[in-house]
mmCIF file of C-alpha atoms in Angstrom:
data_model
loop_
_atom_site.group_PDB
_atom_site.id
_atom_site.type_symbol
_atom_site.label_atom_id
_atom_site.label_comp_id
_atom_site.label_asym_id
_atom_site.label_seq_id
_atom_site.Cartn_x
_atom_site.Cartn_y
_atom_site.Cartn_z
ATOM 1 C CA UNK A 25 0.000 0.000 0.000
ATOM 2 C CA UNK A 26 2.633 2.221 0.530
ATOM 3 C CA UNK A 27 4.503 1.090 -1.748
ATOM 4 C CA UNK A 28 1.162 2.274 -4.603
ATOM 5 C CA UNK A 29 0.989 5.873 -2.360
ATOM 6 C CA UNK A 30 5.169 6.680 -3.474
ATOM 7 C CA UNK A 31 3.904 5.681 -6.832
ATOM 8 C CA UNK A 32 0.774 7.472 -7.154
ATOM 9 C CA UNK A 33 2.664 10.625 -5.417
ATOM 10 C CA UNK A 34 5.660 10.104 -8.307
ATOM 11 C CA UNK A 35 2.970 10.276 -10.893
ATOM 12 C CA UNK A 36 1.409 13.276 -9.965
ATOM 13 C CA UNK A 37 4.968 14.765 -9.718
ATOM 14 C CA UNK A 38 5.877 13.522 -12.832
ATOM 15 C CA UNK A 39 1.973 14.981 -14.706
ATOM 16 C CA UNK A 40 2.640 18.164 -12.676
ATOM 17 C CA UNK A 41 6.173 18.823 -14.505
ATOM 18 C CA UNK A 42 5.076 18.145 -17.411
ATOM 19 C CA UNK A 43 1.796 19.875 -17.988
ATOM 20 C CA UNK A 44 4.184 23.247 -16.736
ATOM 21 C CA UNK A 45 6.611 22.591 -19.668
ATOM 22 C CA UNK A 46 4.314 21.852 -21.672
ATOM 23 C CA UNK A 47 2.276 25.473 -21.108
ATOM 24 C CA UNK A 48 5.556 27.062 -20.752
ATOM 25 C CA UNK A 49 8.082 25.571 -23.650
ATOM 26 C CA UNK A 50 10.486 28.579 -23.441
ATOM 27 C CA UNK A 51 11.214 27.139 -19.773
ATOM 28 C CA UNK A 52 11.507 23.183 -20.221
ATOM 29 C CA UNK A 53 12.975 20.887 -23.066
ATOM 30 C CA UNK A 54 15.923 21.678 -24.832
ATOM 31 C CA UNK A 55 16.539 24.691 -22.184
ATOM 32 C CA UNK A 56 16.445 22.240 -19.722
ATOM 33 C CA UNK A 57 14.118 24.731 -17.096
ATOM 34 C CA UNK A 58 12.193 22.928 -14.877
ATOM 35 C CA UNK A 59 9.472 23.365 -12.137
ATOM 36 C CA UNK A 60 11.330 23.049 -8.542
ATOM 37 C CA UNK A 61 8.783 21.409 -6.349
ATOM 38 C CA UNK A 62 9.915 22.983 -3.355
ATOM 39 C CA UNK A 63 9.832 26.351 -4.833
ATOM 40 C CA UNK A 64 6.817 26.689 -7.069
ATOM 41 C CA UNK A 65 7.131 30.415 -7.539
ATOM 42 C CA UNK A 66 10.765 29.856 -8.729
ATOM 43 C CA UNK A 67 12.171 28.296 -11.956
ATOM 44 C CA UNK A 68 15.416 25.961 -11.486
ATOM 45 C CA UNK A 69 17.193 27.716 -14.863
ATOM 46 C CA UNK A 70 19.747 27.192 -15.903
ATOM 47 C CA UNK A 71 21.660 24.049 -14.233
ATOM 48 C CA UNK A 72 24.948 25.051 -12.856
ATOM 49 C CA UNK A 73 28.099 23.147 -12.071
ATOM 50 C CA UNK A 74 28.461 21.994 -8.756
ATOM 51 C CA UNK A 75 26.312 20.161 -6.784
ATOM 52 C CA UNK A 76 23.950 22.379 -6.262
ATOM 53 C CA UNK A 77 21.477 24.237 -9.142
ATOM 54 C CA UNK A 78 20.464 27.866 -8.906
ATOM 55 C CA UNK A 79 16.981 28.945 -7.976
ATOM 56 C CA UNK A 80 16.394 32.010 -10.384
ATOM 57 C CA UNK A 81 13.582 34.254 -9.486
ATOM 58 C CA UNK A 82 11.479 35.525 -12.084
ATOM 59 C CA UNK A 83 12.091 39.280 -12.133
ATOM 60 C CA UNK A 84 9.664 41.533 -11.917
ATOM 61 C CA UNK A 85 9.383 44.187 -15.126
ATOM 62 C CA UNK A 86 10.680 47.533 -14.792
ATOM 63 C CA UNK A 87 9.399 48.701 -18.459
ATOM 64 C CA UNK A 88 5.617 47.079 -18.641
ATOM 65 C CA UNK A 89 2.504 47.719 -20.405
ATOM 66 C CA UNK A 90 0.876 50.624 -19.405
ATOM 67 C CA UNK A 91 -2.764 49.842 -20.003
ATOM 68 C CA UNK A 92 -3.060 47.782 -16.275
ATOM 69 C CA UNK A 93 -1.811 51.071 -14.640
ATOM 70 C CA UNK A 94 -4.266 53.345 -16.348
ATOM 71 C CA UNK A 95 -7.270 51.078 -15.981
ATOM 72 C CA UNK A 96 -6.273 51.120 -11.990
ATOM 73 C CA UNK A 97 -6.357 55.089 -12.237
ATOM 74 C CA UNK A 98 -9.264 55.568 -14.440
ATOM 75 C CA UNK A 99 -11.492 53.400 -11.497
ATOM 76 C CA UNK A 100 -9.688 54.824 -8.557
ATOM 77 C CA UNK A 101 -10.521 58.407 -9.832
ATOM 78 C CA UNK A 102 -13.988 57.769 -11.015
ATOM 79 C CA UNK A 103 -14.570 56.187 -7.575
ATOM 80 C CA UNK A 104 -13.272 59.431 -5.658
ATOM 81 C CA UNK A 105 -16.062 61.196 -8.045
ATOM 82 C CA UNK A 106 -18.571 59.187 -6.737
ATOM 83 C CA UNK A 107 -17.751 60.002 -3.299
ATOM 84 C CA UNK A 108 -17.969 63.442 -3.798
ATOM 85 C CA UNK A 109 -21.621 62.810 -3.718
ATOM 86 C CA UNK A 110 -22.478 61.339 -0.521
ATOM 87 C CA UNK A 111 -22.473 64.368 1.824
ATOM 88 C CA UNK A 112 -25.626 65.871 -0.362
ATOM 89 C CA UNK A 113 -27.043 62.220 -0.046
ATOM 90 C CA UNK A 114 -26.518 61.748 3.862
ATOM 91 C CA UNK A 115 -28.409 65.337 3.716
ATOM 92 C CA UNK A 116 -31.546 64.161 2.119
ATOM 93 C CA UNK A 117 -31.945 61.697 4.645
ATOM 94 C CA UNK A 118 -31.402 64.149 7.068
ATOM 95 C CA UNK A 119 -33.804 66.692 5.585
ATOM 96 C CA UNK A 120 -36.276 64.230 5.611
ATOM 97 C CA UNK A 121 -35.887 63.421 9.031
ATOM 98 C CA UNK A 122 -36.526 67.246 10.040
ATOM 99 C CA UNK A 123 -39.296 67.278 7.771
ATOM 100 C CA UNK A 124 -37.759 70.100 5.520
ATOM 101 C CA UNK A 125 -39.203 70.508 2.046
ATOM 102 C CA UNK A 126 -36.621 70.494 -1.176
ATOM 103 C CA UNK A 127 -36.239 74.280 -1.155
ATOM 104 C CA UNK A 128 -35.129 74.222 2.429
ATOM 105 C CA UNK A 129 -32.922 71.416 1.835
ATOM 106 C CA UNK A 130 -31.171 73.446 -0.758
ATOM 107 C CA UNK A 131 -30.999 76.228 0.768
ATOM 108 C CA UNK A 132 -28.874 74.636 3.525
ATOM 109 C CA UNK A 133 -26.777 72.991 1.387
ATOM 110 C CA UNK A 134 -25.471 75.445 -0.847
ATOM 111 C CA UNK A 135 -22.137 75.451 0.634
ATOM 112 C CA UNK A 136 -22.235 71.427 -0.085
ATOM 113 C CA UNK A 137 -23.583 72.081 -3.558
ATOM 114 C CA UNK A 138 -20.616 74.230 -4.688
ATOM 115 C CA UNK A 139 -18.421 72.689 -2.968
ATOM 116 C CA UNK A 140 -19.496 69.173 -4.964
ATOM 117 C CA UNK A 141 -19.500 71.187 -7.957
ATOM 118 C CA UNK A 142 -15.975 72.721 -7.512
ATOM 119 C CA UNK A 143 -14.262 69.745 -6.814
ATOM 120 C CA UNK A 144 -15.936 67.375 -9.935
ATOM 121 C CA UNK A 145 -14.988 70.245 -11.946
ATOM 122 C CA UNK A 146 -10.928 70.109 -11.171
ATOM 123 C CA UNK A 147 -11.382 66.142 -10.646
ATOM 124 C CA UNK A 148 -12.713 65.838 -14.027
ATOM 125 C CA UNK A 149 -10.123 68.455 -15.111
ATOM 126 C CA UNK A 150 -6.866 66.565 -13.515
ATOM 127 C CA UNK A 151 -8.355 63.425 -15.243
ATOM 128 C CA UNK A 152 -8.830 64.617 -18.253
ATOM 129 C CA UNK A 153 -5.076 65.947 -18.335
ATOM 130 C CA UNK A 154 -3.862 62.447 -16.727
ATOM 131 C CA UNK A 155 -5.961 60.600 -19.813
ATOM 132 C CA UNK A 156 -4.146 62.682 -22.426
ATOM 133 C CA UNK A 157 -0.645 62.486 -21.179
ATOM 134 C CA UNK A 158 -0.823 58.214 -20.882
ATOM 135 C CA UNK A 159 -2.760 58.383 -24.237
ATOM 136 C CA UNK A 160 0.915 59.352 -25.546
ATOM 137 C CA UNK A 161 2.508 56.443 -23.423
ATOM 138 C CA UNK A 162 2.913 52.545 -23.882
ATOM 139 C CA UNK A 163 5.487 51.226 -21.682
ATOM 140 C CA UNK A 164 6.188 52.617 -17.784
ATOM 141 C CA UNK A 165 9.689 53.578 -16.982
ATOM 142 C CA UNK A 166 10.490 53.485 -13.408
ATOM 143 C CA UNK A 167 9.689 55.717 -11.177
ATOM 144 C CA UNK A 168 6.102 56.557 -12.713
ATOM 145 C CA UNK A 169 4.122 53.896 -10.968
ATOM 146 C CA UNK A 170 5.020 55.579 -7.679
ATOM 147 C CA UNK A 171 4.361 58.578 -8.642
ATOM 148 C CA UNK A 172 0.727 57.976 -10.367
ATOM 149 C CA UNK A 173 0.116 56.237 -6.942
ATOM 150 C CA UNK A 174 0.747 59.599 -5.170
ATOM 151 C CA UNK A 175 -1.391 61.337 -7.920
ATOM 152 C CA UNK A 176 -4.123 58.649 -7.276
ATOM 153 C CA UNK A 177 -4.129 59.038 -3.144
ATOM 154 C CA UNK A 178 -4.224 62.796 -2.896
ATOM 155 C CA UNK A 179 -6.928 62.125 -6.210
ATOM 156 C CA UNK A 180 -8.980 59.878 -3.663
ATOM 157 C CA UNK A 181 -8.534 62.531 -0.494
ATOM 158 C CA UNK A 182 -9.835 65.089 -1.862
ATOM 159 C CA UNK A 183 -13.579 64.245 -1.473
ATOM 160 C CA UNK A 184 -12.699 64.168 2.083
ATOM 161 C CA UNK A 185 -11.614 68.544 1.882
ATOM 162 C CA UNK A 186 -14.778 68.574 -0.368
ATOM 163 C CA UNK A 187 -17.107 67.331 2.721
ATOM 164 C CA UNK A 188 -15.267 69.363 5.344
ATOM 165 C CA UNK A 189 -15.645 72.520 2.764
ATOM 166 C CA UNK A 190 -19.294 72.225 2.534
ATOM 167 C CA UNK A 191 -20.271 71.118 6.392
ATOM 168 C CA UNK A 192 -17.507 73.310 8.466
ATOM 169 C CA UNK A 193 -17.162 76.940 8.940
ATOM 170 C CA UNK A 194 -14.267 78.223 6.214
ATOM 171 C CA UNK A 195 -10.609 78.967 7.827
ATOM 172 C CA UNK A 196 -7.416 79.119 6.944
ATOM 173 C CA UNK A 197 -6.713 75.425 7.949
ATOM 174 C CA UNK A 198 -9.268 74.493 5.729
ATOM 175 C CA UNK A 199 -8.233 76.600 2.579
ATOM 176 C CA UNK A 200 -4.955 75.186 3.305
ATOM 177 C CA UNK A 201 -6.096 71.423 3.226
ATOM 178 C CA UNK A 202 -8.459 72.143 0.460
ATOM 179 C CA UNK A 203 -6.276 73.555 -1.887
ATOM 180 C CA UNK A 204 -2.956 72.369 -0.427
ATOM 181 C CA UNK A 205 -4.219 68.901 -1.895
ATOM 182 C CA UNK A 206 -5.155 70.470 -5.525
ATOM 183 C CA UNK A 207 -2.007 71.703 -5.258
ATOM 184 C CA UNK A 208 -0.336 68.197 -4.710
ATOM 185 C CA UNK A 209 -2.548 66.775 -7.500
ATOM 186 C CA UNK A 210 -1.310 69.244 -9.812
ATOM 187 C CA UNK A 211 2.304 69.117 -8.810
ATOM 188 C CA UNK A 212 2.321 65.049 -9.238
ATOM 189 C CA UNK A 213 0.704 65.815 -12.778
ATOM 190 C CA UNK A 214 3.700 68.139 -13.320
ATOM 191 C CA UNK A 215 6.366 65.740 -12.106
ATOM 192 C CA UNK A 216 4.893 62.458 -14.071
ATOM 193 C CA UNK A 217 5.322 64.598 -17.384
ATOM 194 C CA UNK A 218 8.519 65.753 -16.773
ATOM 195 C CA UNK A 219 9.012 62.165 -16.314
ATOM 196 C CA UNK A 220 7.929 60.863 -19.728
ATOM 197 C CA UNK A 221 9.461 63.813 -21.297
ATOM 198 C CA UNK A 222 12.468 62.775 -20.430
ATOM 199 C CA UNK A 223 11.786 59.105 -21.281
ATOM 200 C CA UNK A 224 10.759 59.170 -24.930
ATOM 201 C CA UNK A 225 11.627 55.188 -25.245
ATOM 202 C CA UNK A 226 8.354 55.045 -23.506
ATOM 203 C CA UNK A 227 5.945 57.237 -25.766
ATOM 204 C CA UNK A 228 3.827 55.463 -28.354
ATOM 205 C CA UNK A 229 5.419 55.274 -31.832
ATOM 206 C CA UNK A 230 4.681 58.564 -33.263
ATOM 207 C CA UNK A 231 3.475 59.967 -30.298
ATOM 208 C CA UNK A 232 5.250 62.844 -28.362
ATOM 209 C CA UNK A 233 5.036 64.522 -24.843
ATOM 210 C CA UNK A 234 6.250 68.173 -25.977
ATOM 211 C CA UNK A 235 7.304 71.054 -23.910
ATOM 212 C CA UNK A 236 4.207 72.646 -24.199
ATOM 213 C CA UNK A 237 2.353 70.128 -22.379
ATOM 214 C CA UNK A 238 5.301 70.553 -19.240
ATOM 215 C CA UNK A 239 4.290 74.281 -19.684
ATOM 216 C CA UNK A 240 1.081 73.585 -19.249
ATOM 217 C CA UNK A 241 1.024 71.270 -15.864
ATOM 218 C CA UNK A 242 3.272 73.644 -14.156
ATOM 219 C CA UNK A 243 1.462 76.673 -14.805
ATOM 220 C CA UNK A 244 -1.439 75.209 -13.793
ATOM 221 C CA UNK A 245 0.373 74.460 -9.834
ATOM 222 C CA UNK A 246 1.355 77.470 -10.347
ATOM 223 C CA UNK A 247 -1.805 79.015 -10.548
ATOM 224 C CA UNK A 248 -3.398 76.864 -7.840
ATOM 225 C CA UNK A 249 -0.322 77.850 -5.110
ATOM 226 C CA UNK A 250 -1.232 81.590 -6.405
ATOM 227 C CA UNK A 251 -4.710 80.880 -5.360
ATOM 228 C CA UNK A 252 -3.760 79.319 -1.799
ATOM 229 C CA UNK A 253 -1.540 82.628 -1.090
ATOM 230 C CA UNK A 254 -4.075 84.976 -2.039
ATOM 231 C CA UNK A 255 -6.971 83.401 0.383
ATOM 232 C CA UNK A 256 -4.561 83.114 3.082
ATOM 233 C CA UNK A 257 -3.005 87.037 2.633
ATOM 234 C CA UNK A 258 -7.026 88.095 2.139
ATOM 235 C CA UNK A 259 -9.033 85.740 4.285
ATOM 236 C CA UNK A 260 -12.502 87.718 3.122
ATOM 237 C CA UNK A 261 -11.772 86.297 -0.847
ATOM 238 C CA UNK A 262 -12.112 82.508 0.945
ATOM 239 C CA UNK A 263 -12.746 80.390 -2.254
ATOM 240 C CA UNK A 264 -13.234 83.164 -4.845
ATOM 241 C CA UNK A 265 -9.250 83.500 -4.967
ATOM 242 C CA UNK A 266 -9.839 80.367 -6.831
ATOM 243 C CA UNK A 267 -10.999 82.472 -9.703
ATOM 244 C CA UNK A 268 -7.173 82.898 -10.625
ATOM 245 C CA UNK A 269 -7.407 79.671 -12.329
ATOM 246 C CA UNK A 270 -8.696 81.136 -14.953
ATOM 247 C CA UNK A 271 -5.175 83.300 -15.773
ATOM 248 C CA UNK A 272 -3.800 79.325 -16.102
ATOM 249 C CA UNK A 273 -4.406 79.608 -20.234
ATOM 250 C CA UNK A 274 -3.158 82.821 -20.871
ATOM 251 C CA UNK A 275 -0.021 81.813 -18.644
ATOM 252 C CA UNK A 276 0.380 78.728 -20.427
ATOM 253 C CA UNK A 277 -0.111 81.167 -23.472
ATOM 254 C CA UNK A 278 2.747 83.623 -22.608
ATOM 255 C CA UNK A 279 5.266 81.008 -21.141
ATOM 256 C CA UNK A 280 5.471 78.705 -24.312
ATOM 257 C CA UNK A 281 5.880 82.518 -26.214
ATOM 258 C CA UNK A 282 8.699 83.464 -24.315
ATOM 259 C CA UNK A 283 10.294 79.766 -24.662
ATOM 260 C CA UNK A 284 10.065 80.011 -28.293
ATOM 261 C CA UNK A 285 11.240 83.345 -28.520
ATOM 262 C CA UNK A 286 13.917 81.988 -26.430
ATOM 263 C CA UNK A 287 14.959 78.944 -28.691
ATOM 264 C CA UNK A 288 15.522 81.310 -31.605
ATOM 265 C CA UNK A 289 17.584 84.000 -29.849
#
């Protein structure tokens, strides 16, 4: 009986090995790669001399695909736009509950209103640059999945300042949080094209991250950080400093001017 057990164990030993060369060719046969049972993450490739064999570990890629890394970020940042939305939900129920009709509940939720408003507006914004920039990209060199991953967290925060905007009296801690983390989005944006731009091995064939686009992500955090230092130097402005955003094209506008006039000269 025991004696049958060995064998039956050899067999299914023996099927095991063989069904992994057989889905993996490049690693078995004449290459003479084969599965190490005691290490079935791990590939015993080549044979060395001696008497023992080397356990190579399957590296893990430094230049991959970018499609898994976008399809993350498009979900992750069309989940933080859904969350926007739940303060303004939690407040029908509570409207309800006081027995307020629809024009009292928006009345006291104007604050939560714009504030919703405000922030799909620059979330939909900082995707929409984030979607063009990877449209231009088809392999990740390192350092950008770290990076988007920052992007993607302050992304996902950001409903967060949104709720404390609408619900808690404005101050400067709170224009600080609320636009410090814009300001972080924006600045990551900046920082993964300078990235690529400097990586042009990893830009679709015919595709090209230009200057302009660099231009264009730091004038924007520029704009933002000129927004936070206005409402803090002029508390009364609060939010309407945010209205500077709107100087972001011409800047963008002027900038790439004086860097052309500057590559002729």
């Amino acid at each position: 009986m025991a004696r049958n057990h060995r064998r039956c164990c050899g067999l299914t030993s023996a099927a095991t090995t063989l069904l992994f060369v057989r889905s993996h060719p490049n690693r078995g046969g004449r290459s003479g790669g084969r599965l190490d049972q005691r290490h079935p993450e791990s590939i015993r490739y080549p044979r060395v001399s001696g008497p023992q064999e080397a356990i190579v570990k399957i590296p893990e890629a430094v230049d991959a695909p970018i499609e898994r890394l976008v399809f993350f970020s498009d979900a992750a940042v069309a989940i933080a736009l859904t969350l926007l939305i739940l303060p303004l939900m939690d407040a029908v129920g509570e409207a309800d509950r006081a027995g307020l009709t629809t024009a009292d509940y928006l009345g006291e939720n104007v604050a939560r209103l714009g504030s919703f408003a405000l922030s799909f507006v620059l979330i939909a914004r900082f995707w929409r640059a984030h979607h063009l920039l990877f449209a231009a990209v088809e392999r990740e060199p390192r350092g950008l999945f770290w990076l988007n991953m920052a992007w993607l967290f302050s992304v996902v925060f950001l409903p967060v300042t949104t709720a404390i905007t609408g619900a808690l009296p404005t101050d400067a801690t709170q224009l600080g949080l609320y636009q410090g983390t814009m300001i972080t989005i924006s600045a990551l944006m900046a920082a993964m094209t300078i990235l690529l731009k400097r990586h042009p091995e990893a830009w679709v064939t015919g595709a090209e991250i230009s200057i302009e686009k660099v231009h264009s992500s730091l004038v924007f955090t520029g704009a933002l950080v000129a927004s936070l230092v206005l409402a803090l130097t002029i508390p009364q402005l609060g939010y309407w400093s945010l209205l500077v955003l709107f100087l972001a094209r011409p800047g963008h506008w002027l900038v790439d001017r004086l860097a052309r006039t500057n590559r002729t000269t």
